[in-house]
PDB file of C-alpha atoms in Angstrom:
ATOM      1  CA  UNK V  22     159.712 150.923 312.455  1.00  0.00           C
ATOM      2  CA  UNK V  23     160.237 147.180 312.287  1.00  0.00           C
ATOM      3  CA  UNK V  24     159.556 145.192 315.427  1.00  0.00           C
ATOM      4  CA  UNK V  25     161.428 142.113 314.172  1.00  0.00           C
ATOM      5  CA  UNK V  26     163.211 140.428 317.107  1.00  0.00           C
ATOM      6  CA  UNK V  27     160.901 142.163 319.583  1.00  0.00           C
ATOM      7  CA  UNK V  28     158.373 140.633 321.936  1.00  0.00           C
ATOM      8  CA  UNK V  29     154.691 141.398 321.845  1.00  0.00           C
ATOM      9  CA  UNK V  30     153.155 140.996 325.282  1.00  0.00           C
ATOM     10  CA  UNK V  31     149.377 140.740 325.368  1.00  0.00           C
ATOM     11  CA  UNK V  32     147.888 143.523 327.441  1.00  0.00           C
ATOM     12  CA  UNK V  33     144.718 143.148 329.448  1.00  0.00           C
ATOM     13  CA  UNK V  34     142.921 145.112 326.686  1.00  0.00           C
ATOM     14  CA  UNK V  35     143.503 142.343 324.135  1.00  0.00           C
ATOM     15  CA  UNK V  36     140.298 140.316 323.929  1.00  0.00           C
ATOM     16  CA  UNK V  37     141.325 137.692 321.352  1.00  0.00           C
ATOM     17  CA  UNK V  38     141.321 134.380 323.287  1.00  0.00           C
ATOM     18  CA  UNK V  39     144.122 133.081 321.039  1.00  0.00           C
ATOM     19  CA  UNK V  40     146.458 135.632 322.586  1.00  0.00           C
ATOM     20  CA  UNK V  41     145.353 136.232 326.183  1.00  0.00           C
ATOM     21  CA  UNK V  42     148.431 136.353 328.462  1.00  0.00           C
ATOM     22  CA  UNK V  43     150.763 135.461 325.608  1.00  0.00           C
ATOM     23  CA  UNK V  44     154.267 136.529 324.708  1.00  0.00           C
ATOM     24  CA  UNK V  45     154.933 136.517 320.958  1.00  0.00           C
ATOM     25  CA  UNK V  46     158.403 136.699 319.448  1.00  0.00           C
ATOM     26  CA  UNK V  47     158.248 138.558 316.139  1.00  0.00           C
ATOM     27  CA  UNK V  48     160.364 136.744 313.560  1.00  0.00           C
ATOM     28  CA  UNK V  49     159.549 139.187 310.753  1.00  0.00           C
ATOM     29  CA  UNK V  50     157.831 142.573 310.584  1.00  0.00           C
ATOM     30  CA  UNK V  51     157.606 144.829 307.534  1.00  0.00           C
ATOM     31  CA  UNK V  52     155.061 146.761 305.450  1.00  0.00           C
ATOM     32  CA  UNK V  53     153.507 143.484 304.248  1.00  0.00           C
ATOM     33  CA  UNK V  54     152.747 142.265 307.768  1.00  0.00           C
ATOM     34  CA  UNK V  55     154.255 140.365 310.657  1.00  0.00           C
ATOM     35  CA  UNK V  56     155.055 136.772 311.579  1.00  0.00           C
ATOM     36  CA  UNK V  57     155.796 135.454 315.045  1.00  0.00           C
ATOM     37  CA  UNK V  58     155.424 132.567 317.455  1.00  0.00           C
ATOM     38  CA  UNK V  59     153.788 132.434 320.874  1.00  0.00           C
ATOM     39  CA  UNK V  60     156.458 131.535 323.419  1.00  0.00           C
ATOM     40  CA  UNK V  61     154.201 130.399 326.241  1.00  0.00           C
ATOM     41  CA  UNK V  62     151.698 127.860 324.886  1.00  0.00           C
ATOM     42  CA  UNK V  63     152.700 124.214 325.191  1.00  0.00           C
ATOM     43  CA  UNK V  64     150.928 121.442 323.280  1.00  0.00           C
ATOM     44  CA  UNK V  65     150.178 118.053 324.854  1.00  0.00           C
ATOM     45  CA  UNK V  66     152.388 116.227 322.329  1.00  0.00           C
ATOM     46  CA  UNK V  67     156.067 115.394 322.368  1.00  0.00           C
ATOM     47  CA  UNK V  68     158.419 115.800 319.442  1.00  0.00           C
ATOM     48  CA  UNK V  69     158.724 112.004 319.374  1.00  0.00           C
ATOM     49  CA  UNK V  70     154.948 111.761 318.793  1.00  0.00           C
ATOM     50  CA  UNK V  71     155.054 114.394 316.055  1.00  0.00           C
ATOM     51  CA  UNK V  72     157.917 112.621 314.287  1.00  0.00           C
ATOM     52  CA  UNK V  73     155.880 109.401 314.287  1.00  0.00           C
ATOM     53  CA  UNK V  74     152.859 111.232 312.852  1.00  0.00           C
ATOM     54  CA  UNK V  75     154.796 112.893 310.007  1.00  0.00           C
ATOM     55  CA  UNK V  76     156.668 109.699 309.159  1.00  0.00           C
ATOM     56  CA  UNK V  77     160.201 110.957 309.810  1.00  0.00           C
ATOM     57  CA  UNK V  78     162.734 108.448 311.060  1.00  0.00           C
ATOM     58  CA  UNK V  79     161.919 107.643 314.696  1.00  0.00           C
ATOM     59  CA  UNK V  80     163.125 110.167 317.233  1.00  0.00           C
ATOM     60  CA  UNK V  81     163.174 109.785 321.019  1.00  0.00           C
ATOM     61  CA  UNK V  82     162.969 113.501 321.909  1.00  0.00           C
ATOM     62  CA  UNK V  83     160.520 113.903 324.801  1.00  0.00           C
ATOM     63  CA  UNK V  84     160.410 117.714 324.655  1.00  0.00           C
ATOM     64  CA  UNK V  85     156.888 119.145 324.393  1.00  0.00           C
ATOM     65  CA  UNK V  86     155.785 120.814 321.173  1.00  0.00           C
ATOM     66  CA  UNK V  87     154.734 124.478 321.417  1.00  0.00           C
ATOM     67  CA  UNK V  88     151.697 126.179 319.853  1.00  0.00           C
ATOM     68  CA  UNK V  89     153.161 129.086 317.882  1.00  0.00           C
ATOM     69  CA  UNK V  90     149.765 130.552 317.132  1.00  0.00           C
ATOM     70  CA  UNK V  91     146.415 130.011 315.467  1.00  0.00           C
ATOM     71  CA  UNK V  92     147.685 130.179 311.864  1.00  0.00           C
ATOM     72  CA  UNK V  93     148.538 126.760 310.365  1.00  0.00           C
ATOM     73  CA  UNK V  94     151.989 126.449 308.880  1.00  0.00           C
ATOM     74  CA  UNK V  95     155.216 124.489 308.887  1.00  0.00           C
ATOM     75  CA  UNK V  96     157.083 123.573 312.033  1.00  0.00           C
ATOM     76  CA  UNK V  97     159.361 126.393 313.189  1.00  0.00           C
ATOM     77  CA  UNK V  98     162.418 125.706 315.326  1.00  0.00           C
ATOM     78  CA  UNK V  99     164.093 128.385 317.438  1.00  0.00           C
ATOM     79  CA  UNK V 100     167.524 127.344 318.645  1.00  0.00           C
ATOM     80  CA  UNK V 101     171.131 128.283 319.400  1.00  0.00           C
ATOM     81  CA  UNK V 102     172.936 126.254 316.700  1.00  0.00           C
ATOM     82  CA  UNK V 103     174.469 128.541 314.073  1.00  0.00           C
ATOM     83  CA  UNK V 104     175.414 125.465 312.008  1.00  0.00           C
ATOM     84  CA  UNK V 105     171.763 124.379 311.682  1.00  0.00           C
ATOM     85  CA  UNK V 106     170.352 127.869 311.182  1.00  0.00           C
ATOM     86  CA  UNK V 107     168.434 129.235 308.229  1.00  0.00           C
ATOM     87  CA  UNK V 108     168.012 132.740 309.658  1.00  0.00           C
ATOM     88  CA  UNK V 109     169.373 134.682 312.633  1.00  0.00           C
ATOM     89  CA  UNK V 110     166.629 136.210 314.811  1.00  0.00           C
ATOM     90  CA  UNK V 111     168.842 137.665 317.557  1.00  0.00           C
ATOM     91  CA  UNK V 112     172.550 137.328 318.226  1.00  0.00           C
ATOM     92  CA  UNK V 113     172.803 133.693 319.371  1.00  0.00           C
ATOM     93  CA  UNK V 114     169.205 132.788 318.406  1.00  0.00           C
ATOM     94  CA  UNK V 115     168.373 131.174 315.097  1.00  0.00           C
ATOM     95  CA  UNK V 116     165.354 129.894 313.202  1.00  0.00           C
ATOM     96  CA  UNK V 117     164.990 126.778 311.056  1.00  0.00           C
ATOM     97  CA  UNK V 118     162.023 125.369 309.158  1.00  0.00           C
ATOM     98  CA  UNK V 119     163.461 122.878 306.667  1.00  0.00           C
ATOM     99  CA  UNK V 120     163.565 119.149 307.385  1.00  0.00           C
ATOM    100  CA  UNK V 121     167.328 118.960 306.715  1.00  0.00           C
ATOM    101  CA  UNK V 122     168.004 121.423 309.569  1.00  0.00           C
ATOM    102  CA  UNK V 123     165.144 120.679 311.985  1.00  0.00           C
ATOM    103  CA  UNK V 124     165.552 116.891 312.036  1.00  0.00           C
ATOM    104  CA  UNK V 125     169.214 116.919 313.208  1.00  0.00           C
ATOM    105  CA  UNK V 126     168.358 119.672 315.687  1.00  0.00           C
ATOM    106  CA  UNK V 127     165.810 117.537 317.574  1.00  0.00           C
ATOM    107  CA  UNK V 128     168.291 114.641 317.682  1.00  0.00           C
ATOM    108  CA  UNK V 129     171.034 116.562 319.485  1.00  0.00           C
ATOM    109  CA  UNK V 130     171.340 117.790 323.066  1.00  0.00           C
ATOM    110  CA  UNK V 131     174.134 120.377 322.865  1.00  0.00           C
ATOM    111  CA  UNK V 132     172.014 123.313 321.681  1.00  0.00           C
ATOM    112  CA  UNK V 133     168.731 124.318 323.339  1.00  0.00           C
ATOM    113  CA  UNK V 134     165.751 124.526 321.006  1.00  0.00           C
ATOM    114  CA  UNK V 135     161.985 124.920 320.959  1.00  0.00           C
ATOM    115  CA  UNK V 136     159.744 123.589 318.206  1.00  0.00           C
ATOM    116  CA  UNK V 137     156.507 125.384 317.267  1.00  0.00           C
ATOM    117  CA  UNK V 138     153.486 124.254 315.334  1.00  0.00           C
ATOM    118  CA  UNK V 139     151.463 127.047 313.781  1.00  0.00           C
ATOM    119  CA  UNK V 140     152.343 130.708 313.949  1.00  0.00           C
ATOM    120  CA  UNK V 141     150.963 134.146 314.648  1.00  0.00           C
ATOM    121  CA  UNK V 142     150.493 136.320 311.594  1.00  0.00           C
ATOM    122  CA  UNK V 143     149.211 139.788 310.786  1.00  0.00           C
ATOM    123  CA  UNK V 144     148.511 141.399 307.414  1.00  0.00           C
ATOM    124  CA  UNK V 145     149.981 144.746 306.438  1.00  0.00           C
ATOM    125  CA  UNK V 146     148.944 147.411 308.982  1.00  0.00           C
ATOM    126  CA  UNK V 147     146.961 144.960 311.163  1.00  0.00           C
ATOM    127  CA  UNK V 148     149.524 144.705 313.963  1.00  0.00           C
ATOM    128  CA  UNK V 149     150.065 148.479 313.927  1.00  0.00           C
ATOM    129  CA  UNK V 150     146.312 148.929 314.502  1.00  0.00           C
ATOM    130  CA  UNK V 151     146.350 146.511 317.442  1.00  0.00           C
ATOM    131  CA  UNK V 152     149.343 148.364 318.907  1.00  0.00           C
ATOM    132  CA  UNK V 153     147.549 151.728 318.597  1.00  0.00           C
ATOM    133  CA  UNK V 154     144.515 150.281 320.378  1.00  0.00           C
ATOM    134  CA  UNK V 155     146.720 149.202 323.305  1.00  0.00           C
ATOM    135  CA  UNK V 156     146.418 145.455 322.657  1.00  0.00           C
ATOM    136  CA  UNK V 157     150.144 144.812 322.908  1.00  0.00           C
ATOM    137  CA  UNK V 158     153.139 145.976 324.902  1.00  0.00           C
ATOM    138  CA  UNK V 159     156.551 145.650 323.232  1.00  0.00           C
ATOM    139  CA  UNK V 160     160.139 145.157 324.298  1.00  0.00           C
ATOM    140  CA  UNK V 161     163.354 143.909 322.748  1.00  0.00           C
ATOM    141  CA  UNK V 162     163.571 140.121 322.935  1.00  0.00           C
ATOM    142  CA  UNK V 163     166.382 138.278 324.672  1.00  0.00           C
ATOM    143  CA  UNK V 164     167.527 134.737 323.912  1.00  0.00           C
ATOM    144  CA  UNK V 165     166.589 133.685 327.471  1.00  0.00           C
ATOM    145  CA  UNK V 166     162.965 134.696 326.803  1.00  0.00           C
ATOM    146  CA  UNK V 167     162.624 131.892 324.248  1.00  0.00           C
ATOM    147  CA  UNK V 168     163.828 129.265 326.706  1.00  0.00           C
ATOM    148  CA  UNK V 169     162.083 130.637 329.808  1.00  0.00           C
ATOM    149  CA  UNK V 170     159.475 128.637 331.686  1.00  0.00           C
ATOM    150  CA  UNK V 171     156.266 129.042 329.630  1.00  0.00           C
ATOM    151  CA  UNK V 172     154.245 129.456 332.832  1.00  0.00           C
ATOM    152  CA  UNK V 173     156.403 132.382 333.974  1.00  0.00           C
ATOM    153  CA  UNK V 174     157.514 134.269 330.849  1.00  0.00           C
ATOM    154  CA  UNK V 175     154.425 136.541 330.579  1.00  0.00           C
ATOM    155  CA  UNK V 176     154.865 137.749 334.184  1.00  0.00           C
ATOM    156  CA  UNK V 177     158.651 138.118 333.775  1.00  0.00           C
ATOM    157  CA  UNK V 178     158.488 140.140 330.546  1.00  0.00           C
ATOM    158  CA  UNK V 179     155.557 142.264 331.769  1.00  0.00           C
ATOM    159  CA  UNK V 180     157.571 143.120 334.880  1.00  0.00           C
ATOM    160  CA  UNK V 181     160.603 143.985 332.728  1.00  0.00           C
ATOM    161  CA  UNK V 182     158.488 146.370 330.637  1.00  0.00           C
ATOM    162  CA  UNK V 183     156.957 147.981 333.743  1.00  0.00           C
ATOM    163  CA  UNK V 184     160.366 148.484 335.343  1.00  0.00           C
ATOM    164  CA  UNK V 185     161.585 150.086 332.105  1.00  0.00           C
ATOM    165  CA  UNK V 186     158.749 152.599 332.385  1.00  0.00           C
ATOM    166  CA  UNK V 187     159.131 153.179 336.139  1.00  0.00           C
ATOM    167  CA  UNK V 188     162.930 153.165 336.229  1.00  0.00           C
ATOM    168  CA  UNK V 189     164.142 154.202 332.757  1.00  0.00           C
ATOM    169  CA  UNK V 190     167.816 153.637 332.135  1.00  0.00           C
ATOM    170  CA  UNK V 191     168.312 151.323 335.130  1.00  0.00           C
ATOM    171  CA  UNK V 192     169.113 147.667 334.931  1.00  0.00           C
ATOM    172  CA  UNK V 193     165.845 145.887 335.847  1.00  0.00           C
ATOM    173  CA  UNK V 194     167.874 143.249 337.725  1.00  0.00           C
ATOM    174  CA  UNK V 195     168.985 145.906 340.225  1.00  0.00           C
ATOM    175  CA  UNK V 196     165.416 146.961 341.071  1.00  0.00           C
ATOM    176  CA  UNK V 197     163.687 145.600 344.167  1.00  0.00           C
ATOM    177  CA  UNK V 198     160.877 143.062 343.678  1.00  0.00           C
ATOM    178  CA  UNK V 199     158.458 145.749 344.857  1.00  0.00           C
ATOM    179  CA  UNK V 200     159.262 149.055 343.029  1.00  0.00           C
ATOM    180  CA  UNK V 201     157.334 151.014 345.700  1.00  0.00           C
ATOM    181  CA  UNK V 202     160.278 150.270 348.019  1.00  0.00           C
ATOM    182  CA  UNK V 203     162.585 152.236 345.742  1.00  0.00           C
TER     183      UNK V 203
END
């Protein structure tokens, strides 16, 4: 079963320091492996600083860059602009990696976006092994997860998963903050 467009939420059993308390959005998952980005690791650099470093035309975007994972790779943008998309990840959420789509994206303010450096990757069967060992919890991703506060998304998604286990079939928004009061 493909987990593309799902979230991986690091469990307490996961010992890899690259992924402790992370939420990873899987962009691709098939027999050859998986590719995703960590949603809750911010880098101490703005997009303006990155644009200066890579010699693009100057850009005044003060949004922080995000660390998508420990694997080096091209910049990956997640956003809500269908016009500037290269691939749909979820309904209303798109991915772009090419300069001709990413550059105009960071220069506009109509569509929310996040820009990631690096990614999280697994070879064929590697992620499945980590899932069997209990290293990750999974749930379907939502567009709001990508744009959530990085300091809060791990707690929010972990709670959503727990409520799904405790109260299957119920809307998690209707549950009390403390499920023991149910």
